[in-house]
Tab-separated table of C-alpha atoms in Angstrom:
chain	number	residue	atom	x	y	z
A	1	UNK	CA	0.000	0.000	0.000
A	2	UNK	CA	1.086	3.582	-0.625
A	3	UNK	CA	0.979	5.669	2.555
A	4	UNK	CA	1.175	9.464	2.510
A	5	UNK	CA	2.014	11.897	5.306
A	6	UNK	CA	1.261	15.560	4.524
A	7	UNK	CA	2.711	18.408	6.547
A	8	UNK	CA	0.272	19.932	9.028
A	9	UNK	CA	-1.018	23.411	8.200
A	10	UNK	CA	-2.983	24.387	11.310
A	11	UNK	CA	-1.521	27.363	13.179
A	12	UNK	CA	1.650	26.356	15.070
A	13	UNK	CA	0.913	22.652	14.621
A	14	UNK	CA	4.306	21.039	15.092
A	15	UNK	CA	3.248	17.395	15.243
A	16	UNK	CA	3.606	14.912	12.398
A	17	UNK	CA	1.612	11.719	11.930
A	18	UNK	CA	4.541	9.351	11.427
A	19	UNK	CA	8.084	9.185	12.811
A	20	UNK	CA	11.071	7.875	10.830
A	21	UNK	CA	10.930	4.730	12.953
A	22	UNK	CA	7.272	4.206	12.063
A	23	UNK	CA	8.037	4.826	8.408
A	24	UNK	CA	10.819	2.272	8.549
A	25	UNK	CA	8.515	-0.413	9.930
A	26	UNK	CA	6.003	0.213	7.152
A	27	UNK	CA	8.682	0.103	4.475
A	28	UNK	CA	10.069	-3.136	5.942
A	29	UNK	CA	6.565	-4.611	5.630
A	30	UNK	CA	6.596	-3.870	1.907
A	31	UNK	CA	4.691	-0.583	1.799
A	32	UNK	CA	5.631	2.635	0.028
A	33	UNK	CA	5.771	5.708	2.295
A	34	UNK	CA	5.652	9.245	0.908
A	35	UNK	CA	6.440	12.094	3.326
A	36	UNK	CA	5.834	15.688	2.326
A	37	UNK	CA	9.205	17.403	2.474
A	38	UNK	CA	9.624	19.204	5.784
A	39	UNK	CA	6.622	17.504	7.434
A	40	UNK	CA	8.615	16.432	10.491
A	41	UNK	CA	10.490	19.680	11.004
A	42	UNK	CA	8.276	20.992	13.805
A	43	UNK	CA	9.097	17.885	15.846
A	44	UNK	CA	12.810	18.073	14.912
A	45	UNK	CA	12.497	15.032	12.643
A	46	UNK	CA	14.508	15.849	9.514
A	47	UNK	CA	13.871	14.729	5.979
A	48	UNK	CA	17.167	12.814	5.989
A	49	UNK	CA	15.924	10.560	8.784
A	50	UNK	CA	12.840	9.621	6.787
A	51	UNK	CA	14.891	8.939	3.665
A	52	UNK	CA	17.286	6.791	5.694
A	53	UNK	CA	14.248	4.806	6.908
A	54	UNK	CA	13.264	4.074	3.308
A	55	UNK	CA	10.555	6.714	2.825
A	56	UNK	CA	10.363	8.927	-0.239
A	57	UNK	CA	10.049	12.704	-0.040
A	58	UNK	CA	7.281	14.274	-2.090
A	59	UNK	CA	4.989	17.238	-2.512
A	60	UNK	CA	1.784	17.929	-0.614
A	61	UNK	CA	-0.158	16.562	-3.562
A	62	UNK	CA	1.949	13.380	-3.596
A	63	UNK	CA	1.205	12.741	0.064
A	64	UNK	CA	-2.528	13.384	-0.287
A	65	UNK	CA	-2.805	11.107	-3.339
A	66	UNK	CA	-1.750	8.000	-1.383
A	67	UNK	CA	-4.039	5.038	-0.652
A	68	UNK	CA	-3.803	5.763	3.088
A	69	UNK	CA	-3.253	9.340	4.288
A	70	UNK	CA	-2.009	9.897	7.840
A	71	UNK	CA	-2.474	13.282	9.503
A	72	UNK	CA	-2.611	14.732	12.980
A	73	UNK	CA	-5.261	17.451	12.782
A	74	UNK	CA	-8.455	17.607	10.788
A	75	UNK	CA	-8.245	18.920	7.214
A	76	UNK	CA	-8.826	22.679	7.071
A	77	UNK	CA	-10.691	24.380	4.190
A	78	UNK	CA	-7.543	24.949	2.134
A	79	UNK	CA	-7.042	21.166	2.153
A	80	UNK	CA	-10.600	20.235	1.108
A	81	UNK	CA	-9.697	20.219	-2.631
A	82	UNK	CA	-7.087	17.535	-1.836
A	83	UNK	CA	-9.644	15.132	-0.356
A	84	UNK	CA	-10.435	12.062	-2.462
A	85	UNK	CA	-11.874	8.550	-2.199
A	86	UNK	CA	-8.859	7.215	-0.327
A	87	UNK	CA	-8.520	6.245	3.350
A	88	UNK	CA	-7.831	9.064	5.839
A	89	UNK	CA	-6.686	8.449	9.433
A	90	UNK	CA	-6.496	11.562	11.650
A	91	UNK	CA	-8.282	13.569	14.328
A	92	UNK	CA	-11.592	14.803	12.887
A	93	UNK	CA	-13.912	15.970	15.735
A	94	UNK	CA	-16.734	16.036	13.177
A	95	UNK	CA	-19.564	16.671	15.626
A	96	UNK	CA	-18.362	20.272	15.854
A	97	UNK	CA	-17.386	20.649	12.175
A	98	UNK	CA	-20.218	20.167	9.671
A	99	UNK	CA	-18.340	21.828	6.767
A	100	UNK	CA	-15.582	19.223	7.030
A	101	UNK	CA	-18.119	16.411	7.280
A	102	UNK	CA	-19.769	17.623	4.071
A	103	UNK	CA	-16.402	17.885	2.312
A	104	UNK	CA	-15.493	14.309	3.261
A	105	UNK	CA	-18.867	13.029	2.110
A	106	UNK	CA	-18.592	14.847	-1.210
A	107	UNK	CA	-15.089	13.475	-1.832
A	108	UNK	CA	-16.086	9.891	-1.063
A	109	UNK	CA	-13.375	9.646	1.602
A	110	UNK	CA	-13.260	6.755	4.050
A	111	UNK	CA	-12.360	8.694	7.178
A	112	UNK	CA	-11.334	7.163	10.501
A	113	UNK	CA	-11.009	9.540	13.444
A	114	UNK	CA	-8.467	9.081	16.194
A	115	UNK	CA	-10.871	10.549	18.736
A	116	UNK	CA	-13.538	7.844	18.271
A	117	UNK	CA	-11.271	4.793	18.057
A	118	UNK	CA	-12.603	3.070	21.148
A	119	UNK	CA	-11.947	-0.203	22.940
A	120	UNK	CA	-14.670	-2.475	24.309
A	121	UNK	CA	-14.133	-1.023	27.792
A	122	UNK	CA	-14.910	2.492	26.499
A	123	UNK	CA	-11.318	3.739	26.640
A	124	UNK	CA	-9.949	5.906	23.829
A	125	UNK	CA	-6.409	4.671	23.155
A	126	UNK	CA	-5.352	7.343	20.646
A	127	UNK	CA	-7.123	10.322	22.181
A	128	UNK	CA	-5.925	9.514	25.715
A	129	UNK	CA	-2.250	10.511	25.382
A	130	UNK	CA	-3.175	13.778	23.636
A	131	UNK	CA	-5.760	14.482	26.345
A	132	UNK	CA	-3.156	13.906	29.038
A	133	UNK	CA	-0.762	16.315	27.333
A	134	UNK	CA	-3.526	18.911	26.900
A	135	UNK	CA	-4.490	18.576	30.563
A	136	UNK	CA	-0.947	19.233	31.764
A	137	UNK	CA	-0.534	22.092	29.296
A	138	UNK	CA	-3.852	23.584	30.405
A	139	UNK	CA	-2.457	24.288	33.851
A	140	UNK	CA	0.873	25.535	32.499
A	141	UNK	CA	-0.806	27.862	29.992
A	142	UNK	CA	-3.361	28.943	32.571
A	143	UNK	CA	-0.609	29.762	35.040
A	144	UNK	CA	1.194	31.735	32.336
A	145	UNK	CA	-1.895	33.806	31.565
A	146	UNK	CA	-2.504	34.455	35.256
A	147	UNK	CA	0.642	36.600	35.182
A	148	UNK	CA	-0.064	40.333	35.182
A	149	UNK	CA	1.758	41.120	31.901
A	150	UNK	CA	-0.646	38.775	30.113
A	151	UNK	CA	-3.814	40.215	31.636
A	152	UNK	CA	-4.191	37.834	34.555
A	153	UNK	CA	-4.716	38.364	38.263
A	154	UNK	CA	-1.016	38.362	39.081
A	155	UNK	CA	-1.333	35.105	41.008
A	156	UNK	CA	1.425	32.485	41.219
A	157	UNK	CA	0.103	28.926	40.983
A	158	UNK	CA	2.187	27.726	43.918
A	159	UNK	CA	1.850	30.838	46.036
A	160	UNK	CA	4.755	31.967	48.223
A	161	UNK	CA	5.854	31.501	51.842
A	162	UNK	CA	2.858	32.482	53.920
A	163	UNK	CA	0.681	33.004	50.801
A	164	UNK	CA	-1.740	30.371	49.479
A	165	UNK	CA	-1.426	29.086	45.931
A	166	UNK	CA	-3.908	29.884	43.202
A	167	UNK	CA	-7.324	28.271	43.405
A	168	UNK	CA	-7.467	25.885	40.426
A	169	UNK	CA	-10.816	24.282	39.605
A	170	UNK	CA	-10.816	21.309	37.226
A	171	UNK	CA	-14.171	20.357	35.712
A	172	UNK	CA	-14.047	16.722	34.649
A	173	UNK	CA	-11.843	13.984	36.116
A	174	UNK	CA	-11.203	11.916	33.000
A	175	UNK	CA	-7.834	11.601	31.314
A	176	UNK	CA	-7.387	15.320	30.575
A	177	UNK	CA	-8.812	16.459	33.896
A	178	UNK	CA	-6.689	14.007	35.856
A	179	UNK	CA	-3.548	15.215	34.086
A	180	UNK	CA	-4.531	18.807	34.815
A	181	UNK	CA	-5.101	17.922	38.451
A	182	UNK	CA	-1.699	16.231	38.669
A	183	UNK	CA	-0.049	19.343	37.254
A	184	UNK	CA	-1.979	21.695	39.551
A	185	UNK	CA	-0.965	19.681	42.610
A	186	UNK	CA	2.652	19.494	41.431
A	187	UNK	CA	2.682	23.280	41.077
A	188	UNK	CA	1.408	23.695	44.642
A	189	UNK	CA	-1.998	25.113	43.734
A	190	UNK	CA	-5.134	24.918	45.863
A	191	UNK	CA	-6.864	22.304	43.685
A	192	UNK	CA	-10.528	21.355	43.341
A	193	UNK	CA	-11.989	18.768	40.947
A	194	UNK	CA	-15.633	18.322	39.962
A	195	UNK	CA	-17.133	15.303	38.199
A	196	UNK	CA	-20.449	13.499	37.854
A	197	UNK	CA	-18.877	10.076	38.411
A	198	UNK	CA	-18.297	9.185	42.098
A	199	UNK	CA	-15.650	6.613	41.152
A	200	UNK	CA	-13.565	9.265	39.411
A	201	UNK	CA	-13.818	11.548	42.423
A	202	UNK	CA	-12.766	8.708	44.697
A	203	UNK	CA	-9.793	8.000	42.422
A	204	UNK	CA	-8.743	11.657	42.713
A	205	UNK	CA	-9.007	11.484	46.513
A	206	UNK	CA	-6.984	8.272	46.614
A	207	UNK	CA	-4.272	9.699	44.368
A	208	UNK	CA	-3.893	13.113	45.985
A	209	UNK	CA	-5.343	12.839	49.490
A	210	UNK	CA	-5.982	16.143	51.219
A	211	UNK	CA	-4.098	18.063	48.525
A	212	UNK	CA	-7.274	17.985	46.412
A	213	UNK	CA	-10.909	18.663	47.207
A	214	UNK	CA	-13.222	16.396	45.155
A	215	UNK	CA	-16.761	17.696	44.643
A	216	UNK	CA	-19.813	16.159	42.970
A	217	UNK	CA	-20.564	18.273	39.897
A	218	UNK	CA	-23.876	20.098	39.918
A	219	UNK	CA	-24.722	23.521	38.467
A	220	UNK	CA	-24.754	24.888	42.005
A	221	UNK	CA	-21.349	23.379	42.819
A	222	UNK	CA	-19.840	24.688	39.577
A	223	UNK	CA	-21.109	28.171	40.382
A	224	UNK	CA	-19.829	28.098	43.951
A	225	UNK	CA	-16.361	26.904	42.993
A	226	UNK	CA	-15.885	29.172	39.977
A	227	UNK	CA	-16.722	32.322	41.900
A	228	UNK	CA	-13.662	31.596	44.084
A	229	UNK	CA	-11.400	30.365	41.276
A	230	UNK	CA	-8.294	31.921	39.808
A	231	UNK	CA	-7.925	29.267	37.094
A	232	UNK	CA	-10.588	26.943	35.645
A	233	UNK	CA	-9.782	23.926	33.466
A	234	UNK	CA	-12.717	22.644	31.397
A	235	UNK	CA	-12.063	18.965	30.637
A	236	UNK	CA	-15.472	17.537	29.771
A	237	UNK	CA	-15.682	14.879	27.042
A	238	UNK	CA	-18.448	12.757	25.554
A	239	UNK	CA	-16.822	10.630	22.806
A	240	UNK	CA	-17.894	11.695	19.339
A	241	UNK	CA	-20.433	14.220	20.597
A	242	UNK	CA	-20.367	17.983	21.105
A	243	UNK	CA	-19.081	18.933	24.537
A	244	UNK	CA	-21.838	19.954	26.963
A	245	UNK	CA	-21.865	23.572	28.086
A	246	UNK	CA	-21.062	23.609	31.793
A	247	UNK	CA	-20.029	27.251	32.286
A	248	UNK	CA	-22.504	29.897	31.066
A	249	UNK	CA	-21.551	33.458	30.157
A	250	UNK	CA	-23.514	34.779	33.116
A	251	UNK	CA	-21.213	32.878	35.496
A	252	UNK	CA	-18.003	34.053	33.808
A	253	UNK	CA	-19.293	37.627	34.165
A	254	UNK	CA	-19.328	37.166	37.956
A	255	UNK	CA	-15.875	35.598	38.307
A	256	UNK	CA	-12.864	37.374	39.753
A	257	UNK	CA	-11.345	39.953	37.390
A	258	UNK	CA	-8.267	38.545	35.697
A	259	UNK	CA	-9.268	34.926	36.225
A	260	UNK	CA	-8.361	32.462	33.478
A	261	UNK	CA	-10.439	29.672	31.941
A	262	UNK	CA	-8.854	26.978	29.735
A	263	UNK	CA	-11.218	24.967	27.525
A	264	UNK	CA	-9.592	21.632	26.675
A	265	UNK	CA	-12.883	20.491	25.083
A	266	UNK	CA	-12.715	23.144	22.343
A	267	UNK	CA	-12.170	20.568	19.567
A	268	UNK	CA	-15.639	19.236	20.364
A	269	UNK	CA	-17.193	22.715	20.466
A	270	UNK	CA	-16.073	23.723	23.964
A	271	UNK	CA	-17.630	23.379	27.406
A	272	UNK	CA	-17.795	27.131	28.168
A	273	UNK	CA	-20.563	29.136	26.526
A	274	UNK	CA	-18.093	31.827	25.440
A	275	UNK	CA	-15.544	29.455	23.922
A	276	UNK	CA	-14.472	29.964	20.326
A	277	UNK	CA	-11.421	28.262	18.744
A	278	UNK	CA	-8.248	30.304	19.116
A	279	UNK	CA	-4.654	29.777	17.978
A	280	UNK	CA	-1.231	29.626	19.575
A	281	UNK	CA	-0.536	33.037	18.022
A	282	UNK	CA	-3.689	34.582	19.520
A	283	UNK	CA	-4.732	32.209	22.302
A	284	UNK	CA	-7.193	34.021	24.560
A	285	UNK	CA	-10.565	35.709	24.390
A	286	UNK	CA	-11.372	38.508	26.827
A	287	UNK	CA	-14.782	37.888	28.391
A	288	UNK	CA	-16.176	40.181	31.081
A	289	UNK	CA	-12.749	40.793	32.617
A	290	UNK	CA	-11.624	37.145	32.421
A	291	UNK	CA	-9.395	35.403	29.888
A	292	UNK	CA	-10.658	32.308	28.043
A	293	UNK	CA	-7.955	30.130	26.449
A	294	UNK	CA	-9.340	27.978	23.607
A	295	UNK	CA	-6.414	26.814	21.495
A	296	UNK	CA	-7.696	23.938	19.376
A	297	UNK	CA	-4.355	22.122	19.027
A	298	UNK	CA	-2.761	22.493	22.439
A	299	UNK	CA	-0.348	19.521	22.112
A	300	UNK	CA	1.185	21.258	19.096
A	301	UNK	CA	3.074	23.364	21.641
A	302	UNK	CA	5.151	20.318	22.567
A	303	UNK	CA	5.525	18.667	19.178
A	304	UNK	CA	8.494	16.444	19.987
A	305	UNK	CA	6.744	14.904	22.988
A	306	UNK	CA	3.291	14.824	21.415
A	307	UNK	CA	4.426	13.270	18.128
A	308	UNK	CA	6.211	10.460	19.947
A	309	UNK	CA	3.135	9.813	22.116
A	310	UNK	CA	0.737	9.954	19.171
A	311	UNK	CA	2.709	7.614	16.914
A	312	UNK	CA	3.145	5.178	19.795
A	313	UNK	CA	-0.669	5.086	20.097
A	314	UNK	CA	-1.469	4.915	16.379
A	315	UNK	CA	1.335	2.621	15.228
A	316	UNK	CA	-0.410	-0.738	15.510
A	317	UNK	CA	-3.576	0.568	13.895
A	318	UNK	CA	-1.622	2.152	11.028
A	319	UNK	CA	0.229	-1.093	10.346
A	320	UNK	CA	-3.050	-3.030	10.324
A	321	UNK	CA	-4.717	-0.547	7.950
A	322	UNK	CA	-1.680	-0.640	5.676
A	323	UNK	CA	-1.772	-4.434	5.585
A	324	UNK	CA	-5.515	-4.926	5.118
A	325	UNK	CA	-6.950	-1.587	3.992
A	326	UNK	CA	-10.659	-0.983	4.496
A	327	UNK	CA	-11.187	-4.655	5.413
A	328	UNK	CA	-9.480	-3.944	8.749
A	329	UNK	CA	-12.377	-1.634	9.654
A	330	UNK	CA	-14.597	-4.709	9.809
A	331	UNK	CA	-12.097	-6.901	11.642
A	332	UNK	CA	-10.898	-4.610	14.448
A	333	UNK	CA	-13.767	-3.402	16.635
A	334	UNK	CA	-11.798	-0.452	17.993
A	335	UNK	CA	-10.993	0.804	14.490
A	336	UNK	CA	-14.549	0.140	13.355
A	337	UNK	CA	-15.793	2.507	16.046
A	338	UNK	CA	-13.352	5.084	14.693
A	339	UNK	CA	-14.999	5.013	11.266
A	340	UNK	CA	-16.736	8.377	10.832
A	341	UNK	CA	-17.389	8.615	7.074
A	342	UNK	CA	-17.644	5.967	4.359
A	343	UNK	CA	-19.533	5.439	1.094
A	344	UNK	CA	-20.945	8.949	1.153
A	345	UNK	CA	-22.525	8.579	4.609
A	346	UNK	CA	-21.699	9.233	8.229
A	347	UNK	CA	-20.912	5.956	10.005
A	348	UNK	CA	-20.567	7.136	13.627
A	349	UNK	CA	-23.876	7.370	15.450
A	350	UNK	CA	-22.740	10.098	17.853
A	351	UNK	CA	-21.572	12.279	14.972
A	352	UNK	CA	-24.790	11.612	13.028
A	353	UNK	CA	-26.894	12.688	15.994
A	354	UNK	CA	-24.948	15.952	16.132
A	355	UNK	CA	-25.295	16.462	12.349
A	356	UNK	CA	-28.825	15.154	11.616
A	357	UNK	CA	-29.064	16.761	8.164
A	358	UNK	CA	-26.357	14.512	6.732
A	359	UNK	CA	-26.842	10.944	5.415
A	360	UNK	CA	-26.156	8.148	7.888
A	361	UNK	CA	-25.558	4.413	7.727
A	362	UNK	CA	-25.348	2.292	10.866
A	363	UNK	CA	-21.755	1.800	12.045
A	364	UNK	CA	-20.073	-1.593	11.640
A	365	UNK	CA	-19.644	-1.723	15.426
A	366	UNK	CA	-21.542	0.372	17.944
A	367	UNK	CA	-19.726	2.333	20.634
A	368	UNK	CA	-19.953	0.736	24.094
A	369	UNK	CA	-22.609	2.097	26.421
A	370	UNK	CA	-21.393	4.714	28.877
């Protein structure tokens, strides 16, 4: 099979979908690998390393014309003309992106999304490492924007001798929220976590003891905690579906001036009412005296780490798709759940429910009940 890896074009996206080591394994298995020249540069993976692994350098068009195209982020409008009836494996987040869904349908693409590849136990093996990175970065970026020169309250996450650390409220105790909580505790912040699931709250208590306050999430609890917060991390995820809105504008308007909110769920539409996708070059929105950070590709800030983690998670699936093509989507249940678009129809039920105007065929394997 011919496998193509285009360079990413999203703002400050430094990740690449395949490392030289991954390319070498594919070439050793008898596949042809075409890497767009310079695609690995943001992760300090040079063209020479790919060539040494047996890959061939090519143009953007060469990479997109392959049988299997590997990307990191969803195609953006400038890439829509490059879509075709091949197999695309990348993050898509289609529930919050109807224009992309329509473009994939029109092109006849078979599109498998990293964020809905799901095991029988409900875990998300490719999304999880990126969520963990985003969670840790959420606290680091939030702490950065709490500094006075960047419009924040002038609060240090860890405080100072005799001075309490910043109050950090994490909404959601899944993979991203847990990573954010770990980072907040490591920084010495006064940390609070809210979640609907008692088992997740108990896990947070067991991991951090009295360094964290775990609270059952209700609208009243969210309001109470946010009014005392310096930094809020929104880490709410429902696989394949738009993120629920948990923080309304009216609540942000009552928060402390200079407080910071980081929306890790922005790829799925965001969990704050005011959230709109931002970029690494222009990362925050000013809302009623607070700063809302909504960068839609947070792990791109740490491309070397994030690329290694991503390729480690995708590697086995990529090798299986390269070996068996579309047939693998009906053999591997986890990959089958990742199928979002095929044969001119949506194939993920959660995405179809978010985009009811688009054609839908039942998925080959249903997502596990949550």
